[in-house]
XYZ file of C-alpha atoms in Angstrom:
102
model
C 169.124 109.235 -23.657
C 167.079 111.211 -20.888
C 166.780 109.402 -17.483
C 163.229 108.980 -16.108
C 163.362 110.576 -12.432
C 160.642 109.720 -9.904
C 160.062 111.572 -6.591
C 161.237 109.550 -3.671
C 162.155 110.505 0.195
C 164.659 109.237 2.947
C 165.440 110.169 6.331
C 168.958 109.628 5.262
C 170.726 112.236 3.066
C 171.144 110.386 -0.143
C 174.574 110.654 -2.443
C 173.876 112.265 -5.785
C 175.408 109.366 -7.433
C 175.287 105.871 -5.933
C 176.396 102.561 -7.884
C 175.084 99.406 -6.841
C 175.793 95.892 -7.855
C 173.776 96.260 -11.271
C 172.128 99.447 -10.834
C 173.198 103.139 -10.597
C 171.034 105.751 -8.778
C 171.201 109.331 -10.151
C 169.387 111.999 -7.769
C 169.001 115.545 -8.078
C 167.071 118.409 -6.374
C 167.575 116.876 -3.035
C 165.609 119.250 -0.459
C 165.592 118.561 3.501
C 162.537 119.051 5.137
C 160.855 118.205 8.545
C 158.337 115.861 8.986
C 156.002 115.531 12.155
C 153.544 112.599 12.738
C 150.483 113.936 14.526
C 150.599 110.612 16.703
C 153.970 111.705 18.087
C 153.079 114.858 20.198
C 155.910 116.438 21.940
C 158.626 114.611 19.856
C 161.074 116.465 17.545
C 160.279 116.539 14.057
C 162.253 113.933 11.821
C 164.357 115.512 9.093
C 163.254 113.983 5.712
C 165.080 114.250 2.372
C 162.804 114.740 -0.716
C 164.377 114.139 -3.974
C 164.072 112.981 -7.574
C 165.826 109.686 -8.509
C 166.561 107.807 -11.823
C 167.410 104.047 -11.605
C 169.574 102.987 -14.554
C 171.568 100.033 -15.709
C 175.396 100.522 -15.376
C 175.626 100.944 -19.284
C 172.775 103.465 -19.287
C 174.403 105.518 -16.577
C 177.486 105.564 -18.460
C 175.889 106.668 -21.713
C 173.872 109.449 -19.652
C 177.173 110.633 -17.940
C 179.083 110.677 -21.161
C 176.307 112.993 -22.810
C 176.368 115.212 -19.835
C 180.108 115.355 -20.064
C 179.883 116.374 -23.860
C 177.403 118.992 -22.867
C 179.646 120.715 -20.291
C 182.564 120.551 -22.447
C 180.691 122.543 -25.048
C 179.357 125.049 -22.467
C 183.086 125.538 -21.268
C 184.211 126.145 -24.704
C 181.478 128.575 -25.679
C 182.410 130.434 -22.337
C 186.152 130.387 -23.231
C 185.209 131.850 -26.596
C 183.267 134.586 -24.934
C 185.977 135.357 -22.630
C 188.770 135.502 -25.327
C 186.371 138.069 -27.143
C 185.855 140.094 -24.136
C 189.724 140.178 -23.183
C 190.223 141.373 -26.765
C 187.771 144.340 -26.576
C 189.041 145.406 -23.260
C 192.690 145.505 -24.770
C 191.307 147.483 -27.439
C 189.651 149.832 -25.238
C 192.953 150.133 -22.964
C 194.900 151.066 -26.003
C 192.374 153.448 -27.367
C 191.632 151.665 -30.607
C 188.621 150.281 -32.024
C 187.813 147.355 -34.550
C 187.617 149.588 -37.403
C 191.292 150.869 -36.688
C 192.749 147.472 -37.000
């Protein structure tokens, strides 16, 4: 399941994950900008946070977060495999061997 994100803004920095009574809010790409109202001459600009937000039920959020965990686990396993292969090749080089010598 892919959550549907909409653009939102707030004057308070939002949490990336916020759990309400029945709704879970997932937020990403949080960027702080400055907002200046033309009617407020001479006043300091107001910080505004613009971000993407998805609103999910708790069950939907658990499903999305579990799918994300599976993806990260697979990526870590791939990286581990690459690191092991890299270490193996470095060891062969240090020993002055090649794969054909083994």
